[in-house]
PDB file of C-alpha atoms and ligand atoms in Angstrom:
ATOM      1  CA  MET A   1     149.379  75.252 245.782  1.00  0.00           C
ATOM      2  CA  LYS A   2     151.797  77.447 247.735  1.00  0.00           C
ATOM      3  CA  THR A   3     153.944  77.917 244.648  1.00  0.00           C
ATOM      4  CA  ARG A   4     150.874  78.946 242.651  1.00  0.00           C
ATOM      5  CA  ASN A   5     149.924  81.544 245.290  1.00  0.00           C
ATOM      6  CA  LEU A   6     153.471  82.866 245.275  1.00  0.00           C
ATOM      7  CA  VAL A   7     153.358  83.251 241.481  1.00  0.00           C
ATOM      8  CA  ILE A   8     150.049  85.102 241.751  1.00  0.00           C
ATOM      9  CA  VAL A   9     151.489  87.437 244.414  1.00  0.00           C
ATOM     10  CA  ILE A  10     154.608  88.115 242.326  1.00  0.00           C
ATOM     11  CA  MET A  11     152.508  88.782 239.211  1.00  0.00           C
ATOM     12  CA  THR A  12     150.195  91.109 241.156  1.00  0.00           C
ATOM     13  CA  VAL A  13     153.121  93.071 242.618  1.00  0.00           C
ATOM     14  CA  ALA A  14     154.739  93.305 239.146  1.00  0.00           C
ATOM     15  CA  ALA A  15     151.480  94.531 237.621  1.00  0.00           C
ATOM     16  CA  LEU A  16     151.015  97.137 240.344  1.00  0.00           C
ATOM     17  CA  GLY A  17     154.629  98.258 239.909  1.00  0.00           C
ATOM     18  CA  THR A  18     154.186  98.601 236.151  1.00  0.00           C
ATOM     19  CA  ALA A  19     150.961 100.541 236.644  1.00  0.00           C
ATOM     20  CA  LEU A  20     152.681 102.856 239.134  1.00  0.00           C
ATOM     21  CA  VAL A  21     155.590 103.531 236.760  1.00  0.00           C
ATOM     22  CA  LEU A  22     153.179 104.120 233.877  1.00  0.00           C
ATOM     23  CA  LYS A  23     151.102 106.467 236.006  1.00  0.00           C
ATOM     24  CA  THR A  24     154.243 108.420 236.998  1.00  0.00           C
ATOM     25  CA  VAL A  25     155.404 108.691 233.362  1.00  0.00           C
ATOM     26  CA  LEU A  26     151.976 109.844 232.231  1.00  0.00           C
ATOM     27  CA  ALA A  27     151.856 112.381 235.038  1.00  0.00           C
ATOM     28  CA  GLN A  28     155.277 113.759 234.084  1.00  0.00           C
ATOM     29  CA  THR A  29     154.368 113.860 230.384  1.00  0.00           C
ATOM     30  CA  GLY A  30     151.101 115.516 231.218  1.00  0.00           C
ATOM     31  CA  ASP A  31     152.872 118.128 233.322  1.00  0.00           C
ATOM     32  CA  SER A  32     155.338 119.115 230.583  1.00  0.00           C
ATOM     33  CA  ASN A  33     152.494 119.107 228.114  1.00  0.00           C
ATOM     34  CA  ARG A  34     150.465 121.314 230.432  1.00  0.00           C
ATOM     35  CA  ALA A  35     153.299 123.855 230.788  1.00  0.00           C
ATOM     36  CA  THR A  36     153.534 124.181 226.990  1.00  0.00           C
ATOM     37  CA  VAL A  37     149.771 124.588 226.671  1.00  0.00           C
ATOM     38  CA  ASP A  38     149.709 127.158 229.497  1.00  0.00           C
ATOM     39  CA  ASP A  39     152.455 129.171 227.785  1.00  0.00           C
ATOM     40  CA  LEU A  40     150.524 129.054 224.508  1.00  0.00           C
ATOM     41  CA  VAL A  41     147.394 130.328 226.250  1.00  0.00           C
ATOM     42  CA  ALA A  42     149.474 133.146 227.773  1.00  0.00           C
ATOM     43  CA  ALA A  43     151.004 133.955 224.362  1.00  0.00           C
ATOM     44  CA  ASN A  44     147.542 134.276 222.826  1.00  0.00           C
ATOM     45  CA  ARG A  45     146.495 136.727 225.497  1.00  0.00           C
ATOM     46  CA  VAL A  46     149.792 138.661 225.511  1.00  0.00           C
ATOM     47  CA  LEU A  47     149.655 139.107 221.732  1.00  0.00           C
ATOM     48  CA  ALA A  48     146.012 140.214 221.915  1.00  0.00           C
ATOM     49  CA  HIS A  49     145.862 142.256 225.115  1.00  0.00           C
ATOM     50  CA  GLU A  50     149.391 143.417 225.964  1.00  0.00           C
ATOM     51  CA  ILE A  51     151.246 144.179 222.762  1.00  0.00           C
ATOM     52  CA  GLY A  52     148.450 144.567 220.225  1.00  0.00           C
ATOM     53  CA  VAL A  53     149.881 142.181 217.620  1.00  0.00           C
ATOM     54  CA  LEU A  54     146.843 139.917 217.256  1.00  0.00           C
ATOM     55  CA  ASP A  55     143.412 141.222 216.417  1.00  0.00           C
ATOM     56  CA  ALA A  56     140.267 139.089 216.629  1.00  0.00           C
ATOM     57  CA  TYR A  57     141.445 136.982 213.676  1.00  0.00           C
ATOM     58  CA  GLY A  58     145.161 136.162 214.140  1.00  0.00           C
ATOM     59  CA  HIS A  59     146.634 133.066 215.763  1.00  0.00           C
ATOM     60  CA  VAL A  60     149.763 131.685 217.431  1.00  0.00           C
ATOM     61  CA  SER A  61     151.077 128.125 217.688  1.00  0.00           C
ATOM     62  CA  VAL A  62     153.915 126.282 219.414  1.00  0.00           C
ATOM     63  CA  ARG A  63     155.684 123.082 218.399  1.00  0.00           C
ATOM     64  CA  ASP A  64     155.283 120.171 220.818  1.00  0.00           C
ATOM     65  CA  PRO A  65     158.674 120.060 222.619  1.00  0.00           C
ATOM     66  CA  ARG A  66     158.265 116.272 223.086  1.00  0.00           C
ATOM     67  CA  ASN A  67     157.386 115.532 219.478  1.00  0.00           C
ATOM     68  CA  PRO A  68     158.756 117.787 216.692  1.00  0.00           C
ATOM     69  CA  ASN A  69     156.153 116.361 214.300  1.00  0.00           C
ATOM     70  CA  ARG A  70     153.284 117.949 216.187  1.00  0.00           C
ATOM     71  CA  TYR A  71     152.191 121.418 217.199  1.00  0.00           C
ATOM     72  CA  TYR A  72     149.545 123.099 219.346  1.00  0.00           C
ATOM     73  CA  LEU A  73     147.075 125.723 218.152  1.00  0.00           C
ATOM     74  CA  SER A  74     143.768 126.983 219.540  1.00  0.00           C
ATOM     75  CA  ARG A  75     140.424 126.134 218.019  1.00  0.00           C
ATOM     76  CA  ALA A  76     139.119 128.966 215.840  1.00  0.00           C
ATOM     77  CA  ILE A  77     138.323 131.642 218.401  1.00  0.00           C
ATOM     78  CA  SER A  78     139.800 135.092 218.976  1.00  0.00           C
ATOM     79  CA  ALA A  79     143.244 134.960 220.589  1.00  0.00           C
ATOM     80  CA  GLY A  80     142.232 137.152 223.516  1.00  0.00           C
ATOM     81  CA  MET A  81     139.684 134.533 224.643  1.00  0.00           C
ATOM     82  CA  VAL A  82     141.804 131.363 224.395  1.00  0.00           C
ATOM     83  CA  THR A  83     141.937 128.963 227.373  1.00  0.00           C
ATOM     84  CA  ALA A  84     143.717 125.615 227.816  1.00  0.00           C
ATOM     85  CA  ALA A  85     140.495 123.773 226.890  1.00  0.00           C
ATOM     86  CA  ASP A  86     140.618 125.376 223.423  1.00  0.00           C
ATOM     87  CA  ILE A  87     144.039 124.014 222.455  1.00  0.00           C
ATOM     88  CA  ILE A  88     144.184 121.318 219.738  1.00  0.00           C
ATOM     89  CA  GLU A  89     147.248 119.225 218.832  1.00  0.00           C
ATOM     90  CA  TYR A  90     148.013 118.844 215.108  1.00  0.00           C
ATOM     91  CA  ASP A  91     150.430 116.851 212.994  1.00  0.00           C
ATOM     92  CA  LEU A  92     152.560 118.725 210.451  1.00  0.00           C
ATOM     93  CA  ASP A  93     149.914 118.181 207.749  1.00  0.00           C
ATOM     94  CA  SER A  94     147.665 120.195 210.087  1.00  0.00           C
ATOM     95  CA  GLN A  95     145.351 117.266 210.805  1.00  0.00           C
ATOM     96  CA  SER A  96     144.112 117.156 214.403  1.00  0.00           C
ATOM     97  CA  ILE A  97     145.452 114.301 216.514  1.00  0.00           C
ATOM     98  CA  GLY A  98     143.049 111.674 217.847  1.00  0.00           C
ATOM     99  CA  ASN A  99     139.738 112.932 216.589  1.00  0.00           C
ATOM    100  CA  ASN A 100     138.660 115.035 213.645  1.00  0.00           C
ATOM    101  CA  ARG A 101     138.201 118.629 214.788  1.00  0.00           C
ATOM    102  CA  PRO A 102     136.156 120.698 212.352  1.00  0.00           C
ATOM    103  CA  ASP A 103     136.539 123.783 214.556  1.00  0.00           C
ATOM    104  CA  GLY A 104     140.188 124.608 213.788  1.00  0.00           C
ATOM    105  CA  TYR A 105     141.504 127.750 212.087  1.00  0.00           C
ATOM    106  CA  LEU A 106     141.162 127.568 208.304  1.00  0.00           C
ATOM    107  CA  GLU A 107     144.702 128.955 207.940  1.00  0.00           C
ATOM    108  CA  ARG A 108     146.406 126.427 210.238  1.00  0.00           C
ATOM    109  CA  PHE A 109     148.473 125.305 207.194  1.00  0.00           C
ATOM    110  CA  ILE A 110     150.642 128.408 207.719  1.00  0.00           C
ATOM    111  CA  HIS A 111     151.853 126.819 210.957  1.00  0.00           C
ATOM    112  CA  GLY A 112     152.161 123.194 209.844  1.00  0.00           C
ATOM    113  CA  GLU A 113     154.078 123.943 206.652  1.00  0.00           C
ATOM    114  CA  ILE A 114     156.528 126.318 208.354  1.00  0.00           C
ATOM    115  CA  TYR A 115     157.246 123.703 211.066  1.00  0.00           C
ATOM    116  CA  LYS A 116     157.746 121.119 208.323  1.00  0.00           C
ATOM    117  CA  ALA A 117     160.220 123.280 206.400  1.00  0.00           C
ATOM    118  CA  ARG A 118     162.032 124.780 209.403  1.00  0.00           C
ATOM    119  CA  PRO A 119     163.113 122.371 212.168  1.00  0.00           C
ATOM    120  CA  ASP A 120     164.641 125.346 214.034  1.00  0.00           C
ATOM    121  CA  VAL A 121     161.264 127.090 214.384  1.00  0.00           C
ATOM    122  CA  MET A 122     159.433 126.366 217.643  1.00  0.00           C
ATOM    123  CA  ALA A 123     156.646 128.956 217.405  1.00  0.00           C
ATOM    124  CA  VAL A 124     154.679 130.666 214.615  1.00  0.00           C
ATOM    125  CA  ILE A 125     152.434 133.743 214.741  1.00  0.00           C
ATOM    126  CA  HIS A 126     150.022 134.781 211.999  1.00  0.00           C
ATOM    127  CA  ALA A 127     148.842 138.385 212.413  1.00  0.00           C
ATOM    128  CA  HIS A 128     147.009 140.962 210.319  1.00  0.00           C
ATOM    129  CA  SER A 129     149.128 143.909 211.473  1.00  0.00           C
ATOM    130  CA  PRO A 130     148.258 147.097 209.550  1.00  0.00           C
ATOM    131  CA  GLU A 131     151.943 148.087 209.818  1.00  0.00           C
ATOM    132  CA  MET A 132     152.965 144.984 207.847  1.00  0.00           C
ATOM    133  CA  ILE A 133     150.149 145.232 205.286  1.00  0.00           C
ATOM    134  CA  ALA A 134     151.214 148.834 204.581  1.00  0.00           C
ATOM    135  CA  PHE A 135     154.819 147.836 203.903  1.00  0.00           C
ATOM    136  CA  GLY A 136     153.605 144.936 201.759  1.00  0.00           C
ATOM    137  CA  ALA A 137     151.635 147.376 199.627  1.00  0.00           C
ATOM    138  CA  SER A 138     154.308 150.066 199.357  1.00  0.00           C
ATOM    139  CA  SER A 139     157.396 150.121 197.158  1.00  0.00           C
ATOM    140  CA  VAL A 140     159.277 151.315 200.270  1.00  0.00           C
ATOM    141  CA  PRO A 141     160.925 148.194 201.725  1.00  0.00           C
ATOM    142  CA  LEU A 142     160.855 147.508 205.451  1.00  0.00           C
ATOM    143  CA  ARG A 143     164.348 148.250 206.772  1.00  0.00           C
ATOM    144  CA  ASN A 144     165.936 147.864 210.162  1.00  0.00           C
ATOM    145  CA  MET A 145     165.617 150.877 212.482  1.00  0.00           C
ATOM    146  CA  ILE A 146     166.108 149.460 216.001  1.00  0.00           C
ATOM    147  CA  HIS A 147     168.682 147.018 217.341  1.00  0.00           C
ATOM    148  CA  THR A 148     166.001 144.665 218.643  1.00  0.00           C
ATOM    149  CA  GLY A 149     164.703 144.292 215.101  1.00  0.00           C
ATOM    150  CA  SER A 150     168.054 143.448 213.559  1.00  0.00           C
ATOM    151  CA  PHE A 151     166.649 140.206 212.085  1.00  0.00           C
ATOM    152  CA  ILE A 152     165.032 142.565 209.555  1.00  0.00           C
ATOM    153  CA  ASN A 153     168.549 142.938 208.106  1.00  0.00           C
ATOM    154  CA  ASP A 154     168.215 139.329 206.915  1.00  0.00           C
ATOM    155  CA  GLY A 155     165.271 140.506 204.792  1.00  0.00           C
ATOM    156  CA  VAL A 156     161.499 140.312 205.188  1.00  0.00           C
ATOM    157  CA  PRO A 157     160.122 138.946 201.903  1.00  0.00           C
ATOM    158  CA  VAL A 158     156.658 139.785 200.593  1.00  0.00           C
ATOM    159  CA  PHE A 159     154.449 136.838 199.569  1.00  0.00           C
ATOM    160  CA  ASP A 160     151.615 137.370 197.095  1.00  0.00           C
ATOM    161  CA  VAL A 161     149.216 134.423 197.234  1.00  0.00           C
ATOM    162  CA  ARG A 162     147.588 135.542 193.971  1.00  0.00           C
ATOM    163  CA  LYS A 163     150.597 133.992 192.201  1.00  0.00           C
ATOM    164  CA  PHE A 164     149.470 130.638 193.630  1.00  0.00           C
ATOM    165  CA  GLY A 165     145.745 130.863 192.944  1.00  0.00           C
ATOM    166  CA  GLY A 166     144.560 133.407 195.503  1.00  0.00           C
ATOM    167  CA  THR A 167     142.355 136.298 194.418  1.00  0.00           C
ATOM    168  CA  ALA A 168     141.638 139.798 195.686  1.00  0.00           C
ATOM    169  CA  ASP A 169     138.517 138.314 197.319  1.00  0.00           C
ATOM    170  CA  ASP A 170     140.303 135.388 198.959  1.00  0.00           C
ATOM    171  CA  MET A 171     143.912 135.675 200.113  1.00  0.00           C
ATOM    172  CA  LEU A 172     143.662 132.931 202.767  1.00  0.00           C
ATOM    173  CA  ILE A 173     146.208 130.147 203.188  1.00  0.00           C
ATOM    174  CA  ARG A 174     143.487 127.528 203.074  1.00  0.00           C
ATOM    175  CA  ASN A 175     145.372 124.344 202.105  1.00  0.00           C
ATOM    176  CA  LEU A 176     148.689 122.472 202.276  1.00  0.00           C
ATOM    177  CA  ALA A 177     149.904 123.719 198.871  1.00  0.00           C
ATOM    178  CA  LEU A 178     149.446 127.395 199.768  1.00  0.00           C
ATOM    179  CA  GLY A 179     151.078 126.803 203.152  1.00  0.00           C
ATOM    180  CA  LYS A 180     154.030 125.157 201.437  1.00  0.00           C
ATOM    181  CA  ALA A 181     154.388 128.050 198.973  1.00  0.00           C
ATOM    182  CA  LEU A 182     154.416 130.498 201.890  1.00  0.00           C
ATOM    183  CA  ALA A 183     156.997 128.432 203.811  1.00  0.00           C
ATOM    184  CA  GLN A 184     159.207 128.256 200.705  1.00  0.00           C
ATOM    185  CA  ALA A 185     159.019 132.031 200.261  1.00  0.00           C
ATOM    186  CA  LEU A 186     159.921 132.498 203.942  1.00  0.00           C
ATOM    187  CA  GLY A 187     163.067 130.395 203.457  1.00  0.00           C
ATOM    188  CA  ARG A 188     165.493 130.927 206.339  1.00  0.00           C
ATOM    189  CA  LYS A 189     164.058 134.345 207.267  1.00  0.00           C
ATOM    190  CA  THR A 190     162.326 135.217 210.547  1.00  0.00           C
ATOM    191  CA  ALA A 191     159.200 136.807 209.084  1.00  0.00           C
ATOM    192  CA  ILE A 192     157.322 137.182 205.839  1.00  0.00           C
ATOM    193  CA  ILE A 193     154.781 139.840 204.864  1.00  0.00           C
ATOM    194  CA  MET A 194     151.639 138.471 203.228  1.00  0.00           C
ATOM    195  CA  PHE A 195     150.508 140.970 200.607  1.00  0.00           C
ATOM    196  CA  GLY A 196     147.034 142.392 201.205  1.00  0.00           C
ATOM    197  CA  HIS A 197     146.642 140.152 204.249  1.00  0.00           C
ATOM    198  CA  GLY A 198     149.176 140.237 207.104  1.00  0.00           C
ATOM    199  CA  VAL A 199     152.361 138.565 208.249  1.00  0.00           C
ATOM    200  CA  ALA A 200     153.836 135.281 209.496  1.00  0.00           C
ATOM    201  CA  ILE A 201     156.481 135.519 212.216  1.00  0.00           C
ATOM    202  CA  THR A 202     158.658 132.742 213.640  1.00  0.00           C
ATOM    203  CA  GLY A 203     160.952 132.171 216.586  1.00  0.00           C
ATOM    204  CA  PRO A 204     163.217 129.515 218.101  1.00  0.00           C
ATOM    205  CA  SER A 205     160.954 129.713 221.170  1.00  0.00           C
ATOM    206  CA  LEU A 206     157.497 131.026 221.951  1.00  0.00           C
ATOM    207  CA  ALA A 207     158.965 133.933 223.958  1.00  0.00           C
ATOM    208  CA  THR A 208     161.255 134.980 221.093  1.00  0.00           C
ATOM    209  CA  ALA A 209     158.486 134.687 218.482  1.00  0.00           C
ATOM    210  CA  VAL A 210     156.353 137.023 220.618  1.00  0.00           C
ATOM    211  CA  SER A 211     159.263 139.476 220.978  1.00  0.00           C
ATOM    212  CA  ASN A 212     159.972 139.294 217.255  1.00  0.00           C
ATOM    213  CA  ALA A 213     156.334 140.160 216.534  1.00  0.00           C
ATOM    214  CA  TYR A 214     156.478 143.071 218.983  1.00  0.00           C
ATOM    215  CA  PHE A 215     159.685 144.528 217.527  1.00  0.00           C
ATOM    216  CA  LEU A 216     158.642 143.964 213.915  1.00  0.00           C
ATOM    217  CA  ASN A 217     155.577 146.173 214.362  1.00  0.00           C
ATOM    218  CA  MET A 218     157.556 148.721 216.402  1.00  0.00           C
ATOM    219  CA  ASN A 219     160.236 148.884 213.701  1.00  0.00           C
ATOM    220  CA  ALA A 220     157.599 149.498 211.007  1.00  0.00           C
ATOM    221  CA  ARG A 221     156.040 152.342 213.000  1.00  0.00           C
ATOM    222  CA  VAL A 222     159.424 153.928 213.714  1.00  0.00           C
ATOM    223  CA  GLN A 223     160.409 153.717 210.039  1.00  0.00           C
ATOM    224  CA  GLU A 224     157.126 155.315 208.979  1.00  0.00           C
ATOM    225  CA  GLN A 225     157.576 158.116 211.555  1.00  0.00           C
ATOM    226  CA  ALA A 226     161.177 158.741 210.496  1.00  0.00           C
ATOM    227  CA  ILE A 227     160.128 158.983 206.837  1.00  0.00           C
ATOM    228  CA  ARG A 228     157.302 161.380 207.765  1.00  0.00           C
ATOM    229  CA  LEU A 229     159.773 163.651 209.581  1.00  0.00           C
ATOM    230  CA  GLY A 230     161.428 164.334 206.224  1.00  0.00           C
ATOM    231  CA  GLY A 231     165.145 164.720 205.698  1.00  0.00           C
ATOM    232  CA  THR A 232     167.470 161.777 205.355  1.00  0.00           C
ATOM    233  CA  VAL A 233     166.608 158.600 207.232  1.00  0.00           C
ATOM    234  CA  SER A 234     169.486 156.554 208.667  1.00  0.00           C
ATOM    235  CA  TYR A 235     168.930 152.801 208.828  1.00  0.00           C
ATOM    236  CA  LEU A 236     170.560 150.392 211.229  1.00  0.00           C
ATOM    237  CA  GLU A 237     172.290 148.066 208.842  1.00  0.00           C
ATOM    238  CA  ARG A 238     174.913 145.503 209.806  1.00  0.00           C
ATOM    239  CA  GLU A 239     178.539 146.279 209.262  1.00  0.00           C
ATOM    240  CA  PRO A 240     179.801 144.669 206.045  1.00  0.00           C
ATOM    241  CA  GLY A 241     180.881 141.113 206.848  1.00  0.00           C
ATOM    242  CA  ALA A 242     179.175 141.072 210.269  1.00  0.00           C
ATOM    243  CA  GLU A 243     177.603 137.733 211.111  1.00  0.00           C
ATOM    244  CA  PRO A 244     173.861 137.676 211.836  1.00  0.00           C
ATOM    245  CA  PRO A 245     172.910 136.320 215.264  1.00  0.00           C
ATOM    246  CA  THR A 246     172.102 132.627 215.267  1.00  0.00           C
ATOM    247  CA  ASN A 247     169.006 131.260 216.911  1.00  0.00           C
ATOM    248  CA  VAL A 248     168.678 134.013 219.519  1.00  0.00           C
ATOM    249  CA  ALA A 249     166.953 137.347 219.277  1.00  0.00           C
ATOM    250  CA  PRO A 250     169.369 140.256 218.837  1.00  0.00           C
ATOM    251  CA  ALA A 251     168.220 141.727 222.130  1.00  0.00           C
ATOM    252  CA  GLY A 252     169.410 138.571 223.860  1.00  0.00           C
ATOM    253  CA  ALA A 253     167.568 135.660 225.366  1.00  0.00           C
ATOM    254  CA  ALA A 254     167.743 137.119 228.877  1.00  0.00           C
ATOM    255  CA  ALA A 255     166.036 140.352 227.820  1.00  0.00           C
ATOM    256  CA  ASN A 256     163.409 138.387 225.923  1.00  0.00           C
ATOM    257  CA  ASN A 257     162.722 136.214 228.936  1.00  0.00           C
ATOM    258  CA  ARG A 258     162.389 139.319 231.123  1.00  0.00           C
ATOM    259  CA  ALA A 259     159.760 140.788 228.813  1.00  0.00           C
ATOM    260  CA  TRP A 260     158.018 137.422 228.438  1.00  0.00           C
ATOM    261  CA  GLU A 261     157.758 136.912 232.213  1.00  0.00           C
ATOM    262  CA  TYR A 262     156.353 140.417 232.630  1.00  0.00           C
ATOM    263  CA  TRP A 263     153.809 140.084 229.813  1.00  0.00           C
ATOM    264  CA  LYS A 264     152.768 136.639 231.029  1.00  0.00           C
ATOM    265  CA  ARG A 265     152.180 137.942 234.532  1.00  0.00           C
ATOM    266  CA  GLN A 266     150.032 140.771 233.173  1.00  0.00           C
ATOM    267  CA  VAL A 267     147.652 138.332 231.483  1.00  0.00           C
ATOM    268  CA  THR A 268     147.606 135.660 234.188  1.00  0.00           C
ATOM    269  CA  THR A 269     146.881 137.974 237.132  1.00  0.00           C
ATOM    270  CA  LYS A 270     143.995 139.787 235.462  1.00  0.00           C
TER     271      LYS A 270
HETATM  272 ZN1   ZN B   1     145.000 135.477 207.893  1.00  0.00          ZN
END
């Protein structure tokens, strides 16, 4: 009888210990998860309220740092209104995890297919920037004007979804096949203009994707202004043979983090 009681005590202690460890692991996982979601909420608001990249229609996502086969994206509401409760986790086929969510963005395939094709990409932004639509429509190519936009020297291709079944009345990336075609056209580049529609911008981190979006629009405006001034425009092209920066924004990670911390504070203290 005593032996039986001892076994029961040992089993109870073991079960409690296991439960405690499990609870700790879940708490830690939840915390890291929460930080990623909080940053995504901040990115939505920064892009909408601080730097004017996202209008009422655009969206931003981040890859799950714990699982490269998943990403986070808000339900289909305007970026400037997004809260943590709005964030949905998707697999790379852009199917919601756990339960079927009919309230996601129609164009979430932009995000899933770019993550699938580009393991180096940790964040994706889809915007309808007038600056990018203008360059997509013009025969004047977008060229690098400012050192913080030097990724433009790698090229910013223009994608026309009409070649893949889109029409002038519907240019949306509404399925896996169109998302895949866009990701293939993006290749190894940082950003791609979507003709008659907008742009998709990537980054090796959420902070860098936001900075890339900021500098891409700034570069376009500066180029347009320089052309309007008349005379000869000088572009900031790389020296022949110069290596492009790898996996960090040209302005440097420290500068990007400085801007990111500032922008984040602006939207979290309001
Ligand atoms: Zn769109």
